[in-house]
Coordinates of C-alpha atoms and ligand atoms in Angstrom, one line a residue:
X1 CA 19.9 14.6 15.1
X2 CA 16.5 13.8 12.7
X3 CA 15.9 11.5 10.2
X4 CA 12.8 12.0 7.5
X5 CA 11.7 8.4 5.4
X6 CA 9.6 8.4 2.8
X7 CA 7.0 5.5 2.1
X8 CA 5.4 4.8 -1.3
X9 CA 1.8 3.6 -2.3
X10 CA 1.3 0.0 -2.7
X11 CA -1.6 -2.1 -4.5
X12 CA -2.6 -4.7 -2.5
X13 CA -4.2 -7.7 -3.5
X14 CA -3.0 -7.4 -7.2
X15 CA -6.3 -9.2 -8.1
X16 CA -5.2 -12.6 -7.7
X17 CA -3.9 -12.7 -4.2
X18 CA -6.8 -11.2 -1.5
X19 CA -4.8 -10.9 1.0
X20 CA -1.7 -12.5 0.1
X21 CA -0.1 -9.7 -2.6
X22 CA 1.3 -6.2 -3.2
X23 CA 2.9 -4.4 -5.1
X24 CA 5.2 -0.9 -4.8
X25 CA 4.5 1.9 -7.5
X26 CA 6.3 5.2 -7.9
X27 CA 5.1 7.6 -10.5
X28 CA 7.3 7.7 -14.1
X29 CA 7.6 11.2 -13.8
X30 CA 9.4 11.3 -10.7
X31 CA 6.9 12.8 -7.9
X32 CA 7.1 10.9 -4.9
X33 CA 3.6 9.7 -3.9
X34 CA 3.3 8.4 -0.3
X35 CA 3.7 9.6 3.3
X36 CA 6.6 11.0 5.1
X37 CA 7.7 11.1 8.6
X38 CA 10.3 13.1 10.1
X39 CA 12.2 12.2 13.7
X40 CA 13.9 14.7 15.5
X41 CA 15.6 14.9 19.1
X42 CA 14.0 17.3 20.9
X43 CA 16.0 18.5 24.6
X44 CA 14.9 18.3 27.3
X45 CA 15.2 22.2 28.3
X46 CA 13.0 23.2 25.6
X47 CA 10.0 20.1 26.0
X48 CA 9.5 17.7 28.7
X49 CA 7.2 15.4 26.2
X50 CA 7.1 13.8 22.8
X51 CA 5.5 16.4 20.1
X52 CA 3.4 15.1 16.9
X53 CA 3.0 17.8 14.2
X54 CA 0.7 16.6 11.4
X55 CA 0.9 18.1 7.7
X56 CA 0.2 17.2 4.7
X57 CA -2.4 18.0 1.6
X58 CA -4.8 14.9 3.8
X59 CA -3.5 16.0 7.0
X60 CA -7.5 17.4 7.9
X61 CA -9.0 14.0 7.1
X62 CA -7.6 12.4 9.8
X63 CA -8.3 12.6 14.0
X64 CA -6.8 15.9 14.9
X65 CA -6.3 14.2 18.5
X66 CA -2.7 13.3 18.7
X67 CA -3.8 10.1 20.5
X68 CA -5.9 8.9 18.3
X69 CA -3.0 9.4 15.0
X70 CA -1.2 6.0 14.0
X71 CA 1.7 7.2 14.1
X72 CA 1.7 8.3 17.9
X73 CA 0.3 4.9 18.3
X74 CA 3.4 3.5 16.4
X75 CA 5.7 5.7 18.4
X76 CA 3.9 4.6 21.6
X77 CA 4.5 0.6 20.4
X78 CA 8.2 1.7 19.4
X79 CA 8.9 2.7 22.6
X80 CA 7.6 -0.9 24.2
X81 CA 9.9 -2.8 22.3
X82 CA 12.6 -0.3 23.2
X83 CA 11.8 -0.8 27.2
X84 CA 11.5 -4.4 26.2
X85 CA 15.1 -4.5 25.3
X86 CA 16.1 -2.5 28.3
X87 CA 16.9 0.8 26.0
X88 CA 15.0 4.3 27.2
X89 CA 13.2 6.3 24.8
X90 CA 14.9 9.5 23.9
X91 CA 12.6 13.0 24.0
X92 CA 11.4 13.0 20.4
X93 CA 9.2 15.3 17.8
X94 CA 7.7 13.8 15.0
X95 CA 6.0 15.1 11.8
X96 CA 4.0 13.3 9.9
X97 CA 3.5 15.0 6.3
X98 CA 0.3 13.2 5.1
X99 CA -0.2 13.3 1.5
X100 CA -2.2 9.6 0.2
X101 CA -6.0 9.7 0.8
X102 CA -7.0 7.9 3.6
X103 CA -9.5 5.0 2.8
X104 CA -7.8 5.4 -1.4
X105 CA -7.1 1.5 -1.3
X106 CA -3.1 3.1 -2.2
X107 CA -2.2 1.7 1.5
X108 CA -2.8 5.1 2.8
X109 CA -2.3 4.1 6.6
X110 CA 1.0 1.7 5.7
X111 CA 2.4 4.8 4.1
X112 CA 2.3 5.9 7.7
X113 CA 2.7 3.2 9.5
X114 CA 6.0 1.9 7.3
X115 CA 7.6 5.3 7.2
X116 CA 7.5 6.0 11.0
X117 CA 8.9 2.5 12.2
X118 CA 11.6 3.0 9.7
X119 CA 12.2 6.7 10.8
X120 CA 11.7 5.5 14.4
X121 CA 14.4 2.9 13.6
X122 CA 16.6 4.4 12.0
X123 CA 17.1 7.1 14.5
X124 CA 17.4 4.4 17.0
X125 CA 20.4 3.4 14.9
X126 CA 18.5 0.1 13.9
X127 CA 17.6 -1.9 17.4
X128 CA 15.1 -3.7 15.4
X129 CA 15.4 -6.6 12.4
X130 CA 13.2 -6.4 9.1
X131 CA 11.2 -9.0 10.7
X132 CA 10.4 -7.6 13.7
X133 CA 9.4 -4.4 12.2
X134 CA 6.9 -6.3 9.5
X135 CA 5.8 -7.2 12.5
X136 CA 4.9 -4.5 14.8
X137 CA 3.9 -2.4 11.2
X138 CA 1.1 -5.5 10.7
X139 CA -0.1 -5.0 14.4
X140 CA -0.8 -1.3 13.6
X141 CA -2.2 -2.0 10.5
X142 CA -4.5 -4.4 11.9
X143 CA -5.6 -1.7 14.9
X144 CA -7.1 0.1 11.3
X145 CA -8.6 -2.3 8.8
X146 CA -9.9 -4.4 11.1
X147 CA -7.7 -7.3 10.5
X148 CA -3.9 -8.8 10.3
X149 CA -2.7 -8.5 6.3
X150 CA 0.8 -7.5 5.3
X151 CA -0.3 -6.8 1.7
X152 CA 0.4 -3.1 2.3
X153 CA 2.7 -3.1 4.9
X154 CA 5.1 -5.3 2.9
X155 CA 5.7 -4.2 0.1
X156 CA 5.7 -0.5 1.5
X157 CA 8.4 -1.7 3.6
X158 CA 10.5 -3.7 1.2
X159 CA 9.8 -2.5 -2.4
X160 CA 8.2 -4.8 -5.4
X161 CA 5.6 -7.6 -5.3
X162 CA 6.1 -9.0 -2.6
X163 CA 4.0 -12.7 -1.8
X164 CA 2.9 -13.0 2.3
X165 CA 3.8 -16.5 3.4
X166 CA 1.7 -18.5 6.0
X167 CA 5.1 -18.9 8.0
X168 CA 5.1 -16.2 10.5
X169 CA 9.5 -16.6 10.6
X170 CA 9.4 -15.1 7.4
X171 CA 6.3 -13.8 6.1
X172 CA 7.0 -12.6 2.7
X173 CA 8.7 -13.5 -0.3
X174 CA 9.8 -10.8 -2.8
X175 CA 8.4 -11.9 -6.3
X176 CA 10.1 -11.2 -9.9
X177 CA 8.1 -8.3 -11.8
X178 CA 7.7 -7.2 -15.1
X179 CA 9.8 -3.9 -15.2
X180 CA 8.7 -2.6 -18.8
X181 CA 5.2 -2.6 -17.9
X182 CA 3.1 0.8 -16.6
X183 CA 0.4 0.6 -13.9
X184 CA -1.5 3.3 -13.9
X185 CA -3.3 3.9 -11.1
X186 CA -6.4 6.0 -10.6
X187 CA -8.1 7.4 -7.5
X188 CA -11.5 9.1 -8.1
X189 CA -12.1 10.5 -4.7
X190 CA -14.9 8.7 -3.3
X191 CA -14.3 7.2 0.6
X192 CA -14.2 3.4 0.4
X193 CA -13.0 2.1 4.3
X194 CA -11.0 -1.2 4.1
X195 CA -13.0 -2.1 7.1
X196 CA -16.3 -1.7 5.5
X197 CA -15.5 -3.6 2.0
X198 CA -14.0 -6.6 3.7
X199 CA -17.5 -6.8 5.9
X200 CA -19.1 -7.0 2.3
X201 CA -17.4 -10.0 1.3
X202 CA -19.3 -13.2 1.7
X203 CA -17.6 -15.6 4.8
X204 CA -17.3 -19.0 3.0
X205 CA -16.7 -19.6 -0.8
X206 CA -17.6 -22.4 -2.9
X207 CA -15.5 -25.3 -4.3
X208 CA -15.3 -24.2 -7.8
X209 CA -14.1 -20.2 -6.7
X210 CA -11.7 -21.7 -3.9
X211 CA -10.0 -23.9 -6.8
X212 CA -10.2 -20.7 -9.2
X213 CA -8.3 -18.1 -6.6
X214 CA -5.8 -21.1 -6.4
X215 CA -5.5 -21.4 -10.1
X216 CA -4.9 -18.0 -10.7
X217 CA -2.3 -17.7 -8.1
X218 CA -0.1 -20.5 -8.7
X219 CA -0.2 -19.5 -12.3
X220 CA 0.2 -16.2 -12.0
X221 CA 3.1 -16.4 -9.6
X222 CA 4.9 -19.3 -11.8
X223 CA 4.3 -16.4 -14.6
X224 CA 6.0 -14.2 -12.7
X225 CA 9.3 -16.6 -12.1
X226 CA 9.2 -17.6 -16.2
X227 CA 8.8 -14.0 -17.2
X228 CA 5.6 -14.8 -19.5
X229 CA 4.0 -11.4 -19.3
X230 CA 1.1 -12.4 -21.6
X231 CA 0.1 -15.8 -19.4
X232 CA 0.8 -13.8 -16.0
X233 CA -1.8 -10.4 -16.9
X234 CA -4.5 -13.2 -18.9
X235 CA -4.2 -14.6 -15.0
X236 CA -4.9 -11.3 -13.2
X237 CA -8.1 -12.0 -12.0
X238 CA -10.0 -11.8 -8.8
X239 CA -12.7 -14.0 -8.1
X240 CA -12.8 -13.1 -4.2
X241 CA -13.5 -9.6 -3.7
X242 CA -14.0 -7.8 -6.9
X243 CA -17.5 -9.2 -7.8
X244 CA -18.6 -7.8 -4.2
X245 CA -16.8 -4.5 -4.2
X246 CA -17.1 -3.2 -7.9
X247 CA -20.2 -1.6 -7.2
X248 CA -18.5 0.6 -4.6
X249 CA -16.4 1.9 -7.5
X250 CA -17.6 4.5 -9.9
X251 CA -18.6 2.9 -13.2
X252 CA -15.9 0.0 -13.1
X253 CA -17.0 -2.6 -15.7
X254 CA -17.8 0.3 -18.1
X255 CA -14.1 1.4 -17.4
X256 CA -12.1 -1.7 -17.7
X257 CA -14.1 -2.7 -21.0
X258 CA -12.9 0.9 -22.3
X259 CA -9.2 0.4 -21.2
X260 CA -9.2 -3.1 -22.6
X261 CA -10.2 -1.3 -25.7
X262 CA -7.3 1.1 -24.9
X263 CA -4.7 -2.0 -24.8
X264 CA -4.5 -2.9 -21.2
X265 CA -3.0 -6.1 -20.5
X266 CA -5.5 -6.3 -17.2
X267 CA -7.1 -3.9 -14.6
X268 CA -8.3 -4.2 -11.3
X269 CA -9.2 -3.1 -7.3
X270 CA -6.3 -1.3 -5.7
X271 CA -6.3 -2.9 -2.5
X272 CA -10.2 -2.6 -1.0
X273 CA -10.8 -0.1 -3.7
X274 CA -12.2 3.1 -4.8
X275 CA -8.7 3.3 -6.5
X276 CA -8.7 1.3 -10.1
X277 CA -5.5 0.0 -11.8
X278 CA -4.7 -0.8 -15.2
X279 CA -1.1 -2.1 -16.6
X280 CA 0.1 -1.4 -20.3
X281 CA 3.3 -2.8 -21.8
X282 CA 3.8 0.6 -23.6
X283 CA 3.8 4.0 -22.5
X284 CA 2.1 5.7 -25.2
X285 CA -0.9 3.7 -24.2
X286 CA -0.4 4.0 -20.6
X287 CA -0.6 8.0 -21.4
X288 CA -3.8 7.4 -23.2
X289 CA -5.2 5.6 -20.3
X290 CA -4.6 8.2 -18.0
X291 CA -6.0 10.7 -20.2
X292 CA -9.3 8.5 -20.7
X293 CA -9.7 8.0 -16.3
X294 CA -8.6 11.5 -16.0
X295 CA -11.7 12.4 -17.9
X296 CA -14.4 9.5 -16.8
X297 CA -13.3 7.8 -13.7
X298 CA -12.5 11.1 -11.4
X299 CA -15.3 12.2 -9.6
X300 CA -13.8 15.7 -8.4
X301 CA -10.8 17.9 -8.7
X302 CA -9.0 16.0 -5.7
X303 CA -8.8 12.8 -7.7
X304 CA -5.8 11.8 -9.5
X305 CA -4.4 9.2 -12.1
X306 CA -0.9 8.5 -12.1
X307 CA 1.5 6.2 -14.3
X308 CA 3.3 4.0 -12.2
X309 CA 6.3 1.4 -12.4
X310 CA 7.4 -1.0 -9.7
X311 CA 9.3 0.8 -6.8
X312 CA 11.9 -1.6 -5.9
X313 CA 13.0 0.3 -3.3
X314 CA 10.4 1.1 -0.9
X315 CA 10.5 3.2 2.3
X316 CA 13.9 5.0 2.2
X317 CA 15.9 7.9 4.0
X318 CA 14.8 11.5 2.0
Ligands
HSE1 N1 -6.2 -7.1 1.3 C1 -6.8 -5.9 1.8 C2 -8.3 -6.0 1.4 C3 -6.1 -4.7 1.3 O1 -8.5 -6.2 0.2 O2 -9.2 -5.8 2.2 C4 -6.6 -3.4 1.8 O3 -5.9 -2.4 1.1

């Protein structure tokens, strides 16, 4: 018995909503970019304890202690709800094939996080509701960035923009999107933690940005519902955390002037950052983006530009 789930990248934040949006991208071409983890049942005449194997293209980036890995953390928190509802863990080995850059701002450590709880559950036969997982996948997510935000986790989980919801019965709300339109996303390989660019941010904002953020929100999300692409990307703007982080990305107002040039409709953070993403409502331009960050915005061979739609499916058997 074994069950492997993919989970795909995410954007969170989306510009307009710190905290409170994300979005799920798979590449046009058909790669699948995110984490997977595979559940099997191991016996117990050939191991008398859970095994974590750990592969992956970023498998060496991340603590070789099996302790210390997410995942074994999410197994271990699994297995607490399981005991909870009075069912015994079975003897298990799971791989984790780790393939997003940790610290990309792509919602590297929801990749992991999502596609284990929904391995975990699924080979459970599905002992826990949506709900509850979003739940338990927030807590781990937390025990990494430093703080409780769903803007990964969510839409990894679910698929599409999804909105997080001060209403902790539901949390999220799945948003309409704008399925003719290419993000394309761009990860230049430096290390930006999600823990160290939310300590940059200021604590308090003033009057006049708090009404802003609201502004563009509201608007944006009412965009969204009337399908009025040019008023929703004329909206995509964050007035929370890109002023503070843009210097932690590699030439970003020089690039976003240039892709403006190149047709984008708006560009932005990927979640905390260094990743940058720009959306196009045709492909040709899209390509011509990717070909511009391919050549300016990488900073080594391990970076990458990819052109995206919305994944509407999120994490899912493979
Ligand atoms: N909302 C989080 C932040 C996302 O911007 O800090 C991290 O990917």
């Amino acid at each position: 018995m074994s069950v492997s789930v993919f989970a795909p990248i995410s954007i969170g934040n989306v510009s307009v909503g710190f905290d409170t949006l994300g979005l799920c991208l798979s590449p046009v071409d058909g790669q699948l970019v995110g984490d997977i983890v595979r559940v099997e049942k191991l016996l117990k005449t050939d191991a008398n304890s859970d095994q974590f194997i750990l592969t992956g293209t970023h498998a060496d980036k991340l603590p070789q202690d099996t302790k210390e890995n997410i995942v074994w953390k999410c197994i271990v928190a699994f297995n607490t709800a399981l005991a909870q509802l009075g069912r015994e863990p079975l003897l298990i080995k799971v791989t984790l094939e780790k393939n997003i850059p940790v610290s990309s701002g792509l919602g590297s450590s929801a990749c992991s996080v999502v596609a284990a709880f929904v391995a975990l559950n699924q080979f459970y036969q599905l002992p826990f509701s949506e709900i509850k997982l979003l739940k338990m996948m927030g807590e781990l997510e937390a025990q990494i960035s430093g703080s409780l935000h769903y803007d990964n986790v969510a839409p990894c989980f679910l698929g599409g923009l999804q909105l997080m919801l001060n209403d902790e019965n539901k949390i999220t709300q799945k948003l309409p999107t704008f399925d003719d339109c290419f993000w394309v996303i761009a990860y230049p390989d430096v290390e930006v933690s999600t823990k160290a660019a939310r300590e940059i941010l200021p604590a308090q904002y003033e009057r006049k940005t708090l009404i802003e953020f609201g502004q563009n929100l509201a608007g944006f999300v009412d965009a969204c519902y009337r399908q009025d692409k040019e008023q929703a990307f004329s909206l995509l703007k964050d007035v929370v955390a890109e002023p503070y982080r843009k210097s932690l990305l590699p030439n970003f107002e020089k690039s976003i002037l240039e892709l403006k040039q190149l047709g984008s409709l708006a560009s932005g953070i990927s979640g905390s950052g260094p990743t940058l993403f720009t959306v196009f409502d045709d492909r040709e331009s899209a390509t011509k983006a990717k070909d511009w960050l391919t050549e300016n915005y990488l900073q080594s061979e391990a970076g990458f530009v990819h052109i995206c739609q919305v994944d509407h499916q999120g994490a899912r058997k493979c």
